[in-house]
Short mmCIF file of C-alpha atoms in Angstrom, two decimals:
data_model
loop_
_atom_site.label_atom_id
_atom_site.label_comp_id
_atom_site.label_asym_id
_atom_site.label_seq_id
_atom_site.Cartn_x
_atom_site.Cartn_y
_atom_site.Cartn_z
CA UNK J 15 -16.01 -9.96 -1.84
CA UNK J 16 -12.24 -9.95 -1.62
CA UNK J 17 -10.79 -12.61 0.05
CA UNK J 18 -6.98 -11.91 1.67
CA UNK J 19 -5.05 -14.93 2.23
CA UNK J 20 -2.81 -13.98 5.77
CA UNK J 21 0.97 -14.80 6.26
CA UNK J 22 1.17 -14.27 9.78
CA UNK J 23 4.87 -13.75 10.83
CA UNK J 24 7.23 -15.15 13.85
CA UNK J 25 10.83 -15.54 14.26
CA UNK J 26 10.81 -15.31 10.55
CA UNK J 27 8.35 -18.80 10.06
CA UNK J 28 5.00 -18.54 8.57
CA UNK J 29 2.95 -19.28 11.21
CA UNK J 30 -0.91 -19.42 12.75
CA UNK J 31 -1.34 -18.67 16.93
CA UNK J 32 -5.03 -19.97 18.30
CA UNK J 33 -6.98 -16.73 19.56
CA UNK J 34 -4.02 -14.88 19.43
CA UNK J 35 -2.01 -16.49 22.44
CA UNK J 36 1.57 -16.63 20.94
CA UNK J 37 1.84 -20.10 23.57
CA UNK J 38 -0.17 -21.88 20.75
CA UNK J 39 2.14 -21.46 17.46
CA UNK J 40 2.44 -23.66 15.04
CA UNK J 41 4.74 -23.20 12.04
CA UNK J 42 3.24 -23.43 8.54
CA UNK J 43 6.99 -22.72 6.68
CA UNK J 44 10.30 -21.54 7.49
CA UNK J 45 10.34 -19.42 3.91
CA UNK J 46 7.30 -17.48 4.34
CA UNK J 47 8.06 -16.17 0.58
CA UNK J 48 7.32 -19.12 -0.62
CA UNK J 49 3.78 -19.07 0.71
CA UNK J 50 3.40 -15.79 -0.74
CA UNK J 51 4.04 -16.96 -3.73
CA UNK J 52 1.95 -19.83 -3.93
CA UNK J 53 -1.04 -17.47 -2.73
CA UNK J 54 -0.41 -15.65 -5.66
CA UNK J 55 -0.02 -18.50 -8.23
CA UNK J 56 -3.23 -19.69 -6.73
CA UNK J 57 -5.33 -16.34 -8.03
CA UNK J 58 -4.84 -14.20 -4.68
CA UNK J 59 -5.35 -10.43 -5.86
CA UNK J 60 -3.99 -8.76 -2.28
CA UNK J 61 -2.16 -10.58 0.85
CA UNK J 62 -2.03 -9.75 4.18
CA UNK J 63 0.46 -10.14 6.05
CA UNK J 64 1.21 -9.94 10.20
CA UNK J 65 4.25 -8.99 11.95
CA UNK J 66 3.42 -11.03 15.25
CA UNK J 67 6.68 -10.02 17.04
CA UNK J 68 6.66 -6.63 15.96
CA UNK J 69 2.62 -6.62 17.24
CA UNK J 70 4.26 -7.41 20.88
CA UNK J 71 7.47 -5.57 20.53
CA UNK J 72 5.81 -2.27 18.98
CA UNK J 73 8.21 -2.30 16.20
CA UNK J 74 9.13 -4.28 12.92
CA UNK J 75 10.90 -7.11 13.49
CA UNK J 76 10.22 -9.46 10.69
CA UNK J 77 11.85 -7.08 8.23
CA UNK J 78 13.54 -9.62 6.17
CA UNK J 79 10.92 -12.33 5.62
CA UNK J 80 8.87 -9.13 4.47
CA UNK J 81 11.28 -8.00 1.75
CA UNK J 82 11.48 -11.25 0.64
CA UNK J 83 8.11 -11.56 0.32
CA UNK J 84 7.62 -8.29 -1.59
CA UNK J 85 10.41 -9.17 -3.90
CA UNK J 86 8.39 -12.55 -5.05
CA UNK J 87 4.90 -11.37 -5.89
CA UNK J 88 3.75 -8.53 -7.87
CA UNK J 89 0.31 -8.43 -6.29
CA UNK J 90 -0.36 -5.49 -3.56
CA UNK J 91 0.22 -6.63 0.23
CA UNK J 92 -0.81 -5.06 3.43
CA UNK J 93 0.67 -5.47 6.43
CA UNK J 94 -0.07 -4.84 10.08
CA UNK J 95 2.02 -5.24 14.00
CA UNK J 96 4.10 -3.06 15.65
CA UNK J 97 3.27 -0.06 13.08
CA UNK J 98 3.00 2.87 15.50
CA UNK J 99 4.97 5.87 14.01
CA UNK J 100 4.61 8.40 10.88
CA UNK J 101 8.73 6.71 10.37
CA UNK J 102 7.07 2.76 10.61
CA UNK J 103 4.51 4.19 7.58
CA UNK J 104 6.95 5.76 5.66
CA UNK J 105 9.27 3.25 5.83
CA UNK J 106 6.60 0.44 5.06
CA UNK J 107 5.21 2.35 1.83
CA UNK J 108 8.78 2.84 0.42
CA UNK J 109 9.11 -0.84 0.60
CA UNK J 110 6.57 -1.90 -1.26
CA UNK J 111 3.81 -2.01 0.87
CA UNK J 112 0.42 -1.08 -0.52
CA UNK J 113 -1.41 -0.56 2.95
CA UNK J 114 -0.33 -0.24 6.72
CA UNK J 115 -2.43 -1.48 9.17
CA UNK J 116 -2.83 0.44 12.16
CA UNK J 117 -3.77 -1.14 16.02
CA UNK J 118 -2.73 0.10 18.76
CA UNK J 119 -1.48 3.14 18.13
CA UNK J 120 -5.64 4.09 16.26
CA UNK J 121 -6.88 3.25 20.31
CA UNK J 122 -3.86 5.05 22.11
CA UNK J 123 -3.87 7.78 19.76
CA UNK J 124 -6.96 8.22 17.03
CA UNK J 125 -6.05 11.70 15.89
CA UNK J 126 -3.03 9.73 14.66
CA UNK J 127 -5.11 7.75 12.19
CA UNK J 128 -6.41 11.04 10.90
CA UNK J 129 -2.78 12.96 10.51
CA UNK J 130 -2.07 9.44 8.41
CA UNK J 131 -4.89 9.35 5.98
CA UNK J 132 -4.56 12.98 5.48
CA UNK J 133 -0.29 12.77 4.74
CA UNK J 134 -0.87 9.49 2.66
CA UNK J 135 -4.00 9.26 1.79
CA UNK J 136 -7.10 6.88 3.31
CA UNK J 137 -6.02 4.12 0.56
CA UNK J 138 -2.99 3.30 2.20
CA UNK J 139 -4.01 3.34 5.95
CA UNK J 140 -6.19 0.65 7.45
CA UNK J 141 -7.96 0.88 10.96
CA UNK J 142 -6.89 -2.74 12.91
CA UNK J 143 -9.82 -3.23 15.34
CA UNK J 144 -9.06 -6.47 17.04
CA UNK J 145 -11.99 -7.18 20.14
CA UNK J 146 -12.79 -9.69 22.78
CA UNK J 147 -16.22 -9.55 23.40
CA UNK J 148 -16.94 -6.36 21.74
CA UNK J 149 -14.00 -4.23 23.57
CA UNK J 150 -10.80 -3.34 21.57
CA UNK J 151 -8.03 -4.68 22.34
CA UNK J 152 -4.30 -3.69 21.99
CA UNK J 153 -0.46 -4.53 22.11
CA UNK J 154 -0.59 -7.99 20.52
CA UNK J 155 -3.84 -8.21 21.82
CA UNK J 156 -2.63 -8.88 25.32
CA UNK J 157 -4.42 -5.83 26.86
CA UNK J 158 -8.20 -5.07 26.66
CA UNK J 159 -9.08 -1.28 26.07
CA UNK J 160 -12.63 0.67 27.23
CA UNK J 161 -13.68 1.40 24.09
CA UNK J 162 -15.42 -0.51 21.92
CA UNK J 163 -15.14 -1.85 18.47
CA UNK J 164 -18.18 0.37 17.08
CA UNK J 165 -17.22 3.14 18.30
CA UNK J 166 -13.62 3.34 17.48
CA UNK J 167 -14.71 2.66 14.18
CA UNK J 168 -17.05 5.28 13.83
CA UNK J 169 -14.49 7.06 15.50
CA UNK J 170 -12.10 5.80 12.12
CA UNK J 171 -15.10 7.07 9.99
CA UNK J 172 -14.83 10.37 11.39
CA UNK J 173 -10.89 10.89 10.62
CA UNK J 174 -11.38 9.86 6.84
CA UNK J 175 -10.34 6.21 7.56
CA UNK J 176 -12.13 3.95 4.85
CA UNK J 177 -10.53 0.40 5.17
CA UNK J 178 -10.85 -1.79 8.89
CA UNK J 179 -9.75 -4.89 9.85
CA UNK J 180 -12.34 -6.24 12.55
CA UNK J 181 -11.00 -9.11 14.26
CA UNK J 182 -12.45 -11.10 16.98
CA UNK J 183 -10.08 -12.34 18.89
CA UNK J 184 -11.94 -15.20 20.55
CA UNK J 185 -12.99 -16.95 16.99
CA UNK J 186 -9.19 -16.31 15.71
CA UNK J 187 -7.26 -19.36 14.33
CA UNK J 188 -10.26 -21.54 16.07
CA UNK J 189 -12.11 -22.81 12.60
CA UNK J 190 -15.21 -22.04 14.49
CA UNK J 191 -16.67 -19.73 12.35
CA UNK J 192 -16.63 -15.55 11.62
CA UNK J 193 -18.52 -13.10 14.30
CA UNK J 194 -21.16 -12.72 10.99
CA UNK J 195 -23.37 -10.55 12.92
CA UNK J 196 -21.08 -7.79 14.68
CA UNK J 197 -18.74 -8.05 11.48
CA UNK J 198 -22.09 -6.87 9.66
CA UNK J 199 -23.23 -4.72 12.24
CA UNK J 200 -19.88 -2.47 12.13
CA UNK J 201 -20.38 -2.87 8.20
CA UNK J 202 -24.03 -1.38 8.10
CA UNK J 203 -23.85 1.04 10.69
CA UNK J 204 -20.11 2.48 9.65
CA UNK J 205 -20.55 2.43 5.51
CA UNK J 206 -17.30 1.13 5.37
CA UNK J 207 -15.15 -1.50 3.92
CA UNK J 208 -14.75 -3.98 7.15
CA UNK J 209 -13.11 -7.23 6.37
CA UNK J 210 -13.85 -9.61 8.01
CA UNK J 211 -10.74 -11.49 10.36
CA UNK J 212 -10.88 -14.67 12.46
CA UNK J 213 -12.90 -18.31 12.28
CA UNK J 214 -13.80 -18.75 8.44
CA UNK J 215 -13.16 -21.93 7.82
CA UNK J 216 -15.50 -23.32 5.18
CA UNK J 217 -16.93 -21.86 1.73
CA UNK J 218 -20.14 -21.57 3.81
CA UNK J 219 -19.14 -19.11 6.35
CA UNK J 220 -17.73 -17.34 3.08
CA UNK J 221 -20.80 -17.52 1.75
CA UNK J 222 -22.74 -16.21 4.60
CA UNK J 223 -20.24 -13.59 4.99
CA UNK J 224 -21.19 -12.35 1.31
CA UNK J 225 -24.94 -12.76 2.12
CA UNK J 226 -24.30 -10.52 4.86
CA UNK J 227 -22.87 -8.03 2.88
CA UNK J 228 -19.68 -8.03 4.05
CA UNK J 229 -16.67 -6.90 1.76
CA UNK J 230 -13.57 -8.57 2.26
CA UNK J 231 -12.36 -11.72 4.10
CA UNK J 232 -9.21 -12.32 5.73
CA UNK J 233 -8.47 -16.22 5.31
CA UNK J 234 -5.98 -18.18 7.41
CA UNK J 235 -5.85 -21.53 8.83
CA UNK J 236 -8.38 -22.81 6.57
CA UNK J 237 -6.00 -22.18 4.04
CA UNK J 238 -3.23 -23.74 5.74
CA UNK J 239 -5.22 -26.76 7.11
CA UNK J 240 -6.62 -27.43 3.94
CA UNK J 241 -10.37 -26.67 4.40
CA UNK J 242 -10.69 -24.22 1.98
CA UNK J 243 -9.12 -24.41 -1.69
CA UNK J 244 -8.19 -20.84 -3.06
CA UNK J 245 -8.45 -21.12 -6.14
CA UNK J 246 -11.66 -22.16 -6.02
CA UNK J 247 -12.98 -19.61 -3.47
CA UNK J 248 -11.58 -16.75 -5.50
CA UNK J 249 -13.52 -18.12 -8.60
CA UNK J 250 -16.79 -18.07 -6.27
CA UNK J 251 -16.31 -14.82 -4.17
CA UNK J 252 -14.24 -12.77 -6.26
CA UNK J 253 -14.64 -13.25 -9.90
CA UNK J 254 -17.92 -14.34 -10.66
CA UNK J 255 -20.52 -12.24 -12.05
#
C-alpha cells in the first residue's frame, strides 16, 4: 500500500482545514518546501499536494510554494485544486508535476477526464471524488452534486481513468478514522487504484485499510499531529515483503 503524505496549501502556509471548512485552518509551516522535504528524507516515495485556494478560486494560486516544492525533492508529486482546463494540465506537467488531480471539472464535465487520459495518458490524470454522505461534491467542496461517488467512478472507469482520490469529506482532518467500507466498496466494485483520503490517524486504521485491500493512503494530520511516524509506516505498508 502506498502511503502519500499531503501538503495541503493556503496563502502559501502548509496547512490542515477540519472537514474541509477553510474557517478551521491551522498552519503547519510558512515554508511548505521544507515539509516536502522532510517527507522525503523520512522515506516518502510520492507527495500529494493541495492547492486549497486554487480548489475555491478554480485556478492555481499557490504557484510559488509549488515550484519551490518541486525544486527540493526529487520524488514524484501530485497535485490537485482549481485544475479545470487542458492549459492548468499542461502547465502542471511541464512543471514537474507527475499527476493532476481532477474535481470538479470530472462532475461538471466527465468527457473531460476522458479527452485528458487520452492526450496525456491515464498515468498522469487522477479522478478527485470528494463525498458527503455518498454524494460528490464540488468547488472546494462547498457544493454537493446528484451524483454519487460510485457512479462517477465507474463513470472514471469507463473514460480510461485508472487512479481516484476518494475523499470523505465528513472524516477529513477529524482523526476519526477512514470510510474503510465505501473506500473498499468503490475499490472492489471499480478494479481500480482508489486511495484512500480523510480520518487515518493511527497505524491501525492503516492497517485495516491494507486488510481491506485498499491501495494507497493519503496521510495528513496524523502526520502533522504526531500520531503516526513515517518512517516507520512506510517500513510497515510499503516496503515489507
Amino acid at each position: 500500500m502506498r502511503l502519500y503524505p499531503a501538503i495541503d496549501m493556503k496563502d502559501g502556509n502548509c496547512v490542515r482545514l477540519t472537514k474541509g471548512r477553510f474557517d478551521t485552518v491551522t498552519i503547519y509551516s510558512q515554508k511548505p518546501f521544507e515539509i516536502a522535504m522532510r517527507w522525503e528524507r523520512e522515506g516518502a516515495s510520492f507527495l500529494h499536494l493541495v492547492d486549497l485556494d486554487g480548489a475555491l478560486k478554480g485556478h492555481s494560486v499557490n504557484e510559488q510554494a509549488i515550484r519551490e516544492i518541486l525544486a527540493s525533492v526529487s520524488i514524484p508529486v501530485e497535485i490537485g485544486g482549481g485544475i479545470r482546463t487542458r492549459e492548468d494540465v499542461t502547465r502542471m506537467l511541464d512543471m514537474g508535476i507527475s499527476r493532476v488531480i481532477i474535481g470538479t471539472k470530472a462532475v461538471e464535465h466527465p468527457a473531460f477526464l476522458k479527452e485528458l487520459a487520452e492526450t496525456f495518458g491515464p498515468e498522469k490524470i487522477v479522478a478527485g471524488v470528494d463525498a458527503k454522505d455518498g454524494m460528490v461534491a464540488i468547488q472546494g467542496w462547498e457544493t454537493v452534486s446528484n451524483i454519487s461517488a460510485l457512479d462517477l467512478c465507474m463513470q472514471m472507469k469507463d473514460y480510461g481513468i485508472r487512479h481516484i482520490i476518494y475523499t470523505d469529506i465528513s472524516k477529513d482532518g477529524t482523526l476519526a478514522g477512514p470510510n474503510i467500507a465505501y473506500t473498499k466498496k468503490l475499490t472492489e466494485e471499480t478494479g481500480l487504484d482508489v486511495i484512500a483520503s480523510g480520518g487515518v490517524s493511527c497505524m491501525a486504521d492503516l492497517g485495516a485499510l491494507e486488510k481491506a485491500g485498499i491501495q494507497g493512503a493519503i496521510l495528513g494530520k496524523a502526520l502533522y499531529e504526531n500520531r503516526i511516524s513515517l518512517p516507520q509506516a512506510i517500513a510497515w505498508f510499503e516496503k515489507r515483503i
